[in-house]
């Protein structure tokens, strides 16, 4: 069991419903890899507006520095949080309806001038990249994180190389 | 000058920006036609979350019975208001961006289960229909409004008849 | 067995085909929860225009106060009913074709000025919200319904809280 | 002035609003070219449902053989007419809203199984082709029309040839 | 076995690939129900342009009166056939790619002015309606077909009534 | 006047209508810059199928090596030409309808397996790139063209540099 | 004239073409308001790949902490820069083609897992919000910026209040 | 086992991830059928920018004449390669996200003027056609390839004929 959770989290991950867990845990896994403490919170812009308001107003003073917010359908959560909090808010649109996330994407990214939400790709790639973008922000202040990020990118590149090598056999057999 | 404004408004019309006036005034014009008192309020889900919250919590107790909310882009205003207020909330998506209102439409209509927003068409037709839908709701309680609505529908039908008659000349000249 | 069906229904739920049942029953379940009597009717704008016309003209005089209409594809049913009846008509677009409900959404929401249809989200969320919107309308007249709605919202909020709590274990194990 | 209008029209052109005239007159012009008698009618599926019903039930017995129906937004007119009449109904989706006719296209073409609407392109090309499709239907019965159609196609081909020739100068000057 | 196939077919059903069979057979089944002789042909606008040309030029003189053409992806087959033949051509867009038939729909319906294709809904509903539209065309000339169509519509209406009745039990048990 | 037109053209530019000239001349201008002889032809897949067939079957034997085909709406021309000719066919989708070229894009790019069309961007960028892609193909065989292409790319890069320099003044004045 | 440009810029604004200036200057104006030094650079992912590479590799070591990248069409610039640089990259999709920025939006936001781009709204709202998001990142380290941001949000709220007040006259005159 | 791989490949097939193999192998299979030597490479525009750069700069000098590049999501790989290399670059958009390839299609096809990418259909049809387009390019120089292509097209036509024949039984049994 990992016990450093909630002890001075630097990143807050929010999601509108626990059905978003399978996607949003990708963000948590990346932060684990970087040893960045985080917390995960279920709160809905529509069903628990007070809870959302309370979270957004208190996050910064508890030391949270970046928020990653996943929501589907008419995804208002990221925008609502960004309206209240002054922290950088990263939005992850989720494919929760028949429209395959196009609704959540437009609801998240098309924020009017004044209140920005940094929008990532729909679904798991977006959750993962939301965490990696938080890493880039935190790396501005902490050199140790920056160094881990360089290693992370190198590992990704090596994996591509390995996949290329492994593919050659299949090509021969085509 | 019309002076009955704000005296016991039955309908509250909200818009996210005064640039929405040209569209949302269509709602006001319909309500004038029905002699239904209303108020119009500029408030933003993102730029003035407190003002929006204050309006949504107080509208019902001031006697407002229906809310009509116009918003463009990542249109969160109707959903945010519906999350707080218990009144019927009618959403009018506005074409305020390069995406011609498709963003506002999906942000308004794709509300998750639990908090309904009654969505109308994009733009002026939606603003007009938002008011006519408020009329239908109010007509359930007040028979005078129902009778005016019957006349209104008859007038619409007559206008179509007149347009048909006027068209015949142009057809002859084709 | 529930026997209060059809005794003075306050809400009429219509659907274009019995294949819409799995979605539209969500509306019925919500109304059951609020003890609001309702009826459910299969009628098609295209295959049974007379039946649809007969229903729409008679609903109000039988005491029905709100109509919830589900339809897929080129979903005309809600608009056709709203053209005849003076009641508030709530439209639920269904994902019945390859276009995943985008066709039904646009066919339902883009009503021209004059005849409003209050459009909900595509599919089950829309059916559920259609009923909850009917509840908001009926609550304007009946305080008992308004009180149940307040409890309903509180229950929803509590469920989110419980889901949040349950999630924390999974977060620890990430 | 053309006086053969309404004397035994073979084609009925319907439109939901007189604002559709500029587009739908293209259909009339083609029929004029073929000397096919037609009538043009303004009637709305939503604002004048009785008038629409009356037209659709009587058209065939008055000798009309094909209906061309133009409508924009949530374009229900063609479907409503096709549900009542047994005649072939051709639908022309019009770009009357911010969605540029995509709403009218899907509302017209995505008819459920049982009631067909023969959908043409959005706008003027669709109005013109609606008439040409009516011509193809009528040509099945009347050889004179078929012969005119052959001439019409030859004229179109000649125009393309002429345009090609005229273009060569501009190419030289490029 | 049905032996009247190919003996003086009145309707020609074309499809671009035998993988379209599952959808296009819906058209055949409707024509069987009306005892209208038809033929079914696999030919591709792109892979067998000569075969397609030969079919389109000869269909009318063999007595075929209406063509129903199903195609997916960049669905050119209906347009190519309509450019050559003078018969009424009905296009059925098929969902054969990742874009779920939106590509085939636009490729079929957006024909430029001059060459009409009567477009039906995507997929099975479109195939069925393509046949029913052919029936409406043929009914103009043959009263026996018109009478069968009236029975067919009555049967559809009865089915809706039966489904409505069957649904009531499920509503009671909700 | 440029007189080398039609003398042994290496590239054939086709367009469905002379209204496509303003866009398709961008392709011609690029080829002029590279001194590559070309011809421009107006021919329609639908209005002049024979002319299109004749062009496609004869182009290669006249020495043409690449075809650039612009078309709008249900853009079938490139696919029809590629079905007949064995040359590389480059398709340029044009924004000729209310759908802003999305129809032409899907009609051009979603070709079924077997007959490829190399699709470029919608409109002028696509026409220009169509010519530049033809240049890349021809450069495989002729080194002089390859050398010009290197200069062309260098010129483009220099223009970006110059624009960057020019922008700095405006930035200072912001 | 503003002379602090390029002296230790904290933010780098990139754009693919000087035609993007009218939109991207909105980002510069916001940064001016916050007295945050920045630089603006024209560089293309496709026309000047070396220049882009050089910029992306050197920005961090010159002290730049956040990059804001505007690009239209198949907008690759933000992704290409984010692949090379370790800084937070904010992408602003521009409406530079017939598709009104939907192409640039998807090309920017749908980054695969591993390399994040923080995507803003299409066009001017996105450029403005891109700068405001950079402000939120920089405010994490510099309290003076955070305080200015609080004032900025208060000013926005006041503007909404003022617009609301100004609207009341127009409402009276409705 | 096929051993001529990598010995003087004429075509380079690139893909952004080994998960693209199932689609991109369709391109390899076609090239095998034409006995055209090719190589397949996994490289990512974002995760391995240097590797991609190295490949793109060296391909031509190693004798590669055409590049086929498959990528999904915000598919930048084809554009990045085309910016560096002077070879003809064919792009195959892959359906790798919730948006079913529409993101990859627009990211690939909407290249700005100056750097062309020849875009094929989404998915397997596109991979197959990418190879067939490479064949058409190579056939310009090598008559043996052109002759094989004629046989290939004849085989495709024969297959359609065979499918047509096989279908007739099923039609009889309808």
mmCIF file of C-alpha atoms in Angstrom, chain G:
data_model
loop_
_atom_site.group_PDB
_atom_site.id
_atom_site.type_symbol
_atom_site.label_atom_id
_atom_site.label_comp_id
_atom_site.label_asym_id
_atom_site.label_seq_id
_atom_site.Cartn_x
_atom_site.Cartn_y
_atom_site.Cartn_z
ATOM 1 C CA UNK G 1 7.116 52.023 -27.686
ATOM 2 C CA UNK G 2 7.560 49.186 -25.315
ATOM 3 C CA UNK G 3 11.234 48.368 -24.885
ATOM 4 C CA UNK G 4 11.317 45.510 -22.428
ATOM 5 C CA UNK G 5 10.662 42.989 -25.217
ATOM 6 C CA UNK G 6 13.150 40.140 -25.532
ATOM 7 C CA UNK G 7 14.976 41.099 -22.373
ATOM 8 C CA UNK G 8 14.725 37.835 -20.547
ATOM 9 C CA UNK G 9 11.334 36.816 -21.897
ATOM 10 C CA UNK G 10 9.451 34.433 -19.598
ATOM 11 C CA UNK G 11 6.920 33.470 -22.246
ATOM 12 C CA UNK G 12 7.493 32.595 -25.875
ATOM 13 C CA UNK G 13 4.584 33.071 -28.266
ATOM 14 C CA UNK G 14 4.929 31.156 -31.522
ATOM 15 C CA UNK G 15 2.746 31.256 -34.585
ATOM 16 C CA UNK G 16 2.919 29.369 -37.857
ATOM 17 C CA UNK G 17 2.348 32.389 -40.081
ATOM 18 C CA UNK G 18 2.187 36.159 -39.744
ATOM 19 C CA UNK G 19 -1.443 35.890 -40.816
ATOM 20 C CA UNK G 20 -2.017 34.554 -37.300
ATOM 21 C CA UNK G 21 -0.958 37.898 -35.815
ATOM 22 C CA UNK G 22 -4.441 39.366 -35.425
ATOM 23 C CA UNK G 23 -5.429 36.476 -33.201
ATOM 24 C CA UNK G 24 -2.191 35.816 -31.374
ATOM 25 C CA UNK G 25 -1.616 39.442 -30.411
ATOM 26 C CA UNK G 26 -4.429 38.911 -27.898
ATOM 27 C CA UNK G 27 -2.008 36.747 -25.966
ATOM 28 C CA UNK G 28 0.614 39.478 -26.098
ATOM 29 C CA UNK G 29 -1.835 42.103 -24.869
ATOM 30 C CA UNK G 30 -2.700 40.052 -21.797
ATOM 31 C CA UNK G 31 0.964 39.513 -20.951
ATOM 32 C CA UNK G 32 1.582 43.275 -21.314
ATOM 33 C CA UNK G 33 -1.226 43.842 -18.826
ATOM 34 C CA UNK G 34 0.623 41.615 -16.376
ATOM 35 C CA UNK G 35 4.042 43.130 -17.211
ATOM 36 C CA UNK G 36 5.344 39.712 -18.091
ATOM 37 C CA UNK G 37 8.194 39.900 -20.631
ATOM 38 C CA UNK G 38 7.618 37.802 -23.738
ATOM 39 C CA UNK G 39 8.819 37.273 -27.297
ATOM 40 C CA UNK G 40 6.843 36.516 -30.442
ATOM 41 C CA UNK G 41 8.192 34.271 -33.148
ATOM 42 C CA UNK G 42 6.957 33.231 -36.572
ATOM 43 C CA UNK G 43 8.040 29.719 -37.364
ATOM 44 C CA UNK G 44 6.391 26.887 -39.219
ATOM 45 C CA UNK G 45 6.429 23.213 -38.318
ATOM 46 C CA UNK G 46 6.391 22.419 -42.026
ATOM 47 C CA UNK G 47 8.082 25.268 -43.878
ATOM 48 C CA UNK G 48 10.863 25.915 -41.377
ATOM 49 C CA UNK G 49 11.361 22.705 -39.426
ATOM 50 C CA UNK G 50 14.992 23.588 -38.558
ATOM 51 C CA UNK G 51 14.073 27.016 -37.237
ATOM 52 C CA UNK G 52 11.318 25.440 -35.165
ATOM 53 C CA UNK G 53 13.725 22.816 -33.861
ATOM 54 C CA UNK G 54 16.302 25.447 -32.981
ATOM 55 C CA UNK G 55 13.763 27.537 -31.131
ATOM 56 C CA UNK G 56 12.342 24.616 -29.188
ATOM 57 C CA UNK G 57 15.735 23.326 -28.082
ATOM 58 C CA UNK G 58 17.011 26.730 -26.919
ATOM 59 C CA UNK G 59 13.974 28.356 -25.326
ATOM 60 C CA UNK G 60 14.362 26.896 -21.842
ATOM 61 C CA UNK G 61 18.034 27.733 -21.541
ATOM 62 C CA UNK G 62 17.303 31.330 -22.498
ATOM 63 C CA UNK G 63 14.977 31.516 -19.499
ATOM 64 C CA UNK G 64 11.633 31.052 -21.236
ATOM 65 C CA UNK G 65 9.300 29.161 -18.918
ATOM 66 C CA UNK G 66 6.080 28.750 -20.902
ATOM 67 C CA UNK G 67 5.366 28.477 -24.633
ATOM 68 C CA UNK G 68 2.105 29.560 -26.281
ATOM 69 C CA UNK G 69 1.760 28.187 -29.795
ATOM 70 C CA UNK G 70 -0.900 29.246 -32.290
ATOM 71 C CA UNK G 71 -1.458 27.303 -35.499
ATOM 72 C CA UNK G 72 -4.252 26.623 -37.967
ATOM 73 C CA UNK G 73 -5.204 23.867 -40.446
ATOM 74 C CA UNK G 74 -3.379 20.589 -39.666
ATOM 75 C CA UNK G 75 -1.870 22.440 -36.716
ATOM 76 C CA UNK G 76 1.307 20.500 -35.914
ATOM 77 C CA UNK G 77 3.418 23.309 -34.461
ATOM 78 C CA UNK G 78 2.424 22.934 -30.819
ATOM 79 C CA UNK G 79 2.909 19.174 -30.884
ATOM 80 C CA UNK G 80 6.242 19.407 -32.649
ATOM 81 C CA UNK G 81 7.517 21.957 -30.136
ATOM 82 C CA UNK G 82 6.232 19.926 -27.177
ATOM 83 C CA UNK G 83 8.061 16.863 -28.524
ATOM 84 C CA UNK G 84 11.394 18.689 -28.356
ATOM 85 C CA UNK G 85 11.098 21.116 -25.461
ATOM 86 C CA UNK G 86 10.429 20.111 -21.847
ATOM 87 C CA UNK G 87 8.552 23.334 -21.109
ATOM 88 C CA UNK G 88 4.772 23.496 -20.700
ATOM 89 C CA UNK G 89 3.364 24.086 -24.200
ATOM 90 C CA UNK G 90 -0.026 25.749 -24.601
ATOM 91 C CA UNK G 91 -1.717 25.248 -27.976
ATOM 92 C CA UNK G 92 -4.119 27.738 -29.561
ATOM 93 C CA UNK G 93 -6.038 26.292 -32.541
ATOM 94 C CA UNK G 94 -6.729 28.897 -35.216
ATOM 95 C CA UNK G 95 -9.608 29.021 -37.690
ATOM 96 C CA UNK G 96 -7.512 29.272 -40.843
ATOM 97 C CA UNK G 97 -9.456 27.049 -43.232
ATOM 98 C CA UNK G 98 -12.923 26.227 -44.493
ATOM 99 C CA UNK G 99 -13.395 23.930 -41.483
ATOM 100 C CA UNK G 100 -13.483 26.891 -39.090
ATOM 101 C CA UNK G 101 -10.776 25.627 -36.786
ATOM 102 C CA UNK G 102 -12.196 22.173 -36.091
ATOM 103 C CA UNK G 103 -9.174 20.784 -37.974
ATOM 104 C CA UNK G 104 -6.739 22.797 -35.867
ATOM 105 C CA UNK G 105 -8.569 21.913 -32.666
ATOM 106 C CA UNK G 106 -8.363 18.157 -33.249
ATOM 107 C CA UNK G 107 -4.778 18.388 -34.534
ATOM 108 C CA UNK G 108 -3.775 20.183 -31.347
ATOM 109 C CA UNK G 109 -5.806 18.535 -28.613
ATOM 110 C CA UNK G 110 -5.753 14.876 -29.624
ATOM 111 C CA UNK G 111 -2.074 14.405 -28.763
ATOM 112 C CA UNK G 112 -1.170 10.777 -28.053
ATOM 113 C CA UNK G 113 -0.146 9.790 -24.543
ATOM 114 C CA UNK G 114 3.368 10.937 -23.661
ATOM 115 C CA UNK G 115 3.594 14.450 -25.050
ATOM 116 C CA UNK G 116 0.985 16.879 -23.675
ATOM 117 C CA UNK G 117 -0.236 20.074 -25.308
ATOM 118 C CA UNK G 118 -2.522 22.242 -23.173
ATOM 119 C CA UNK G 119 -5.188 23.216 -25.670
ATOM 120 C CA UNK G 120 -7.230 26.401 -25.504
ATOM 121 C CA UNK G 121 -10.361 27.490 -27.387
ATOM 122 C CA UNK G 122 -10.268 28.216 -31.109
ATOM 123 C CA UNK G 123 -9.267 31.779 -32.008
ATOM 124 C CA UNK G 124 -9.070 34.973 -29.975
ATOM 125 C CA UNK G 125 -10.620 33.559 -26.798
ATOM 126 C CA UNK G 126 -8.004 30.834 -26.947
ATOM 127 C CA UNK G 127 -5.122 33.248 -27.473
ATOM 128 C CA UNK G 128 -6.255 35.357 -24.536
ATOM 129 C CA UNK G 129 -6.754 32.317 -22.336
ATOM 130 C CA UNK G 130 -3.410 30.900 -23.411
ATOM 131 C CA UNK G 131 -1.776 33.954 -21.881
ATOM 132 C CA UNK G 132 -3.945 33.753 -18.785
ATOM 133 C CA UNK G 133 -2.992 30.124 -18.350
ATOM 134 C CA UNK G 134 0.680 31.076 -18.611
ATOM 135 C CA UNK G 135 -0.048 33.658 -15.936
ATOM 136 C CA UNK G 136 -1.499 30.966 -13.670
ATOM 137 C CA UNK G 137 1.634 28.860 -14.115
ATOM 138 C CA UNK G 138 3.992 31.764 -13.449
ATOM 139 C CA UNK G 139 1.904 32.852 -10.460
ATOM 140 C CA UNK G 140 2.817 29.587 -8.747
ATOM 141 C CA UNK G 141 6.340 30.945 -8.351
ATOM 142 C CA UNK G 142 5.879 34.660 -8.189
ATOM 143 C CA UNK G 143 3.423 36.073 -5.713
ATOM 144 C CA UNK G 144 3.286 39.469 -7.428
ATOM 145 C CA UNK G 145 1.771 37.826 -10.498
ATOM 146 C CA UNK G 146 -0.743 35.975 -8.371
ATOM 147 C CA UNK G 147 -1.856 39.260 -6.824
ATOM 148 C CA UNK G 148 -2.256 40.872 -10.241
ATOM 149 C CA UNK G 149 -4.340 37.908 -11.308
ATOM 150 C CA UNK G 150 -6.698 38.428 -8.395
ATOM 151 C CA UNK G 151 -7.130 42.046 -9.454
ATOM 152 C CA UNK G 152 -7.629 40.953 -13.055
ATOM 153 C CA UNK G 153 -10.424 38.572 -12.077
ATOM 154 C CA UNK G 154 -12.043 41.273 -9.943
ATOM 155 C CA UNK G 155 -11.909 43.683 -12.885
ATOM 156 C CA UNK G 156 -13.592 41.091 -15.117
ATOM 157 C CA UNK G 157 -16.337 40.603 -12.554
ATOM 158 C CA UNK G 158 -16.827 44.355 -12.285
ATOM 159 C CA UNK G 159 -17.156 44.621 -16.039
ATOM 160 C CA UNK G 160 -19.934 42.050 -16.000
ATOM 161 C CA UNK G 161 -21.683 44.006 -13.257
ATOM 162 C CA UNK G 162 -21.385 47.208 -15.264
ATOM 163 C CA UNK G 163 -22.727 45.516 -18.377
ATOM 164 C CA UNK G 164 -25.652 44.198 -16.388
ATOM 165 C CA UNK G 165 -26.456 47.670 -15.134
ATOM 166 C CA UNK G 166 -26.160 49.169 -18.620
ATOM 167 C CA UNK G 167 -28.470 46.502 -20.028
ATOM 168 C CA UNK G 168 -31.377 47.470 -17.785
ATOM 169 C CA UNK G 169 -32.234 50.534 -19.886
ATOM 170 C CA UNK G 170 -32.467 48.460 -22.997
ATOM 171 C CA UNK G 171 -34.699 45.984 -21.196
ATOM 172 C CA UNK G 172 -37.029 48.811 -20.164
ATOM 173 C CA UNK G 173 -37.285 49.919 -23.786
ATOM 174 C CA UNK G 174 -38.023 46.488 -25.132
#
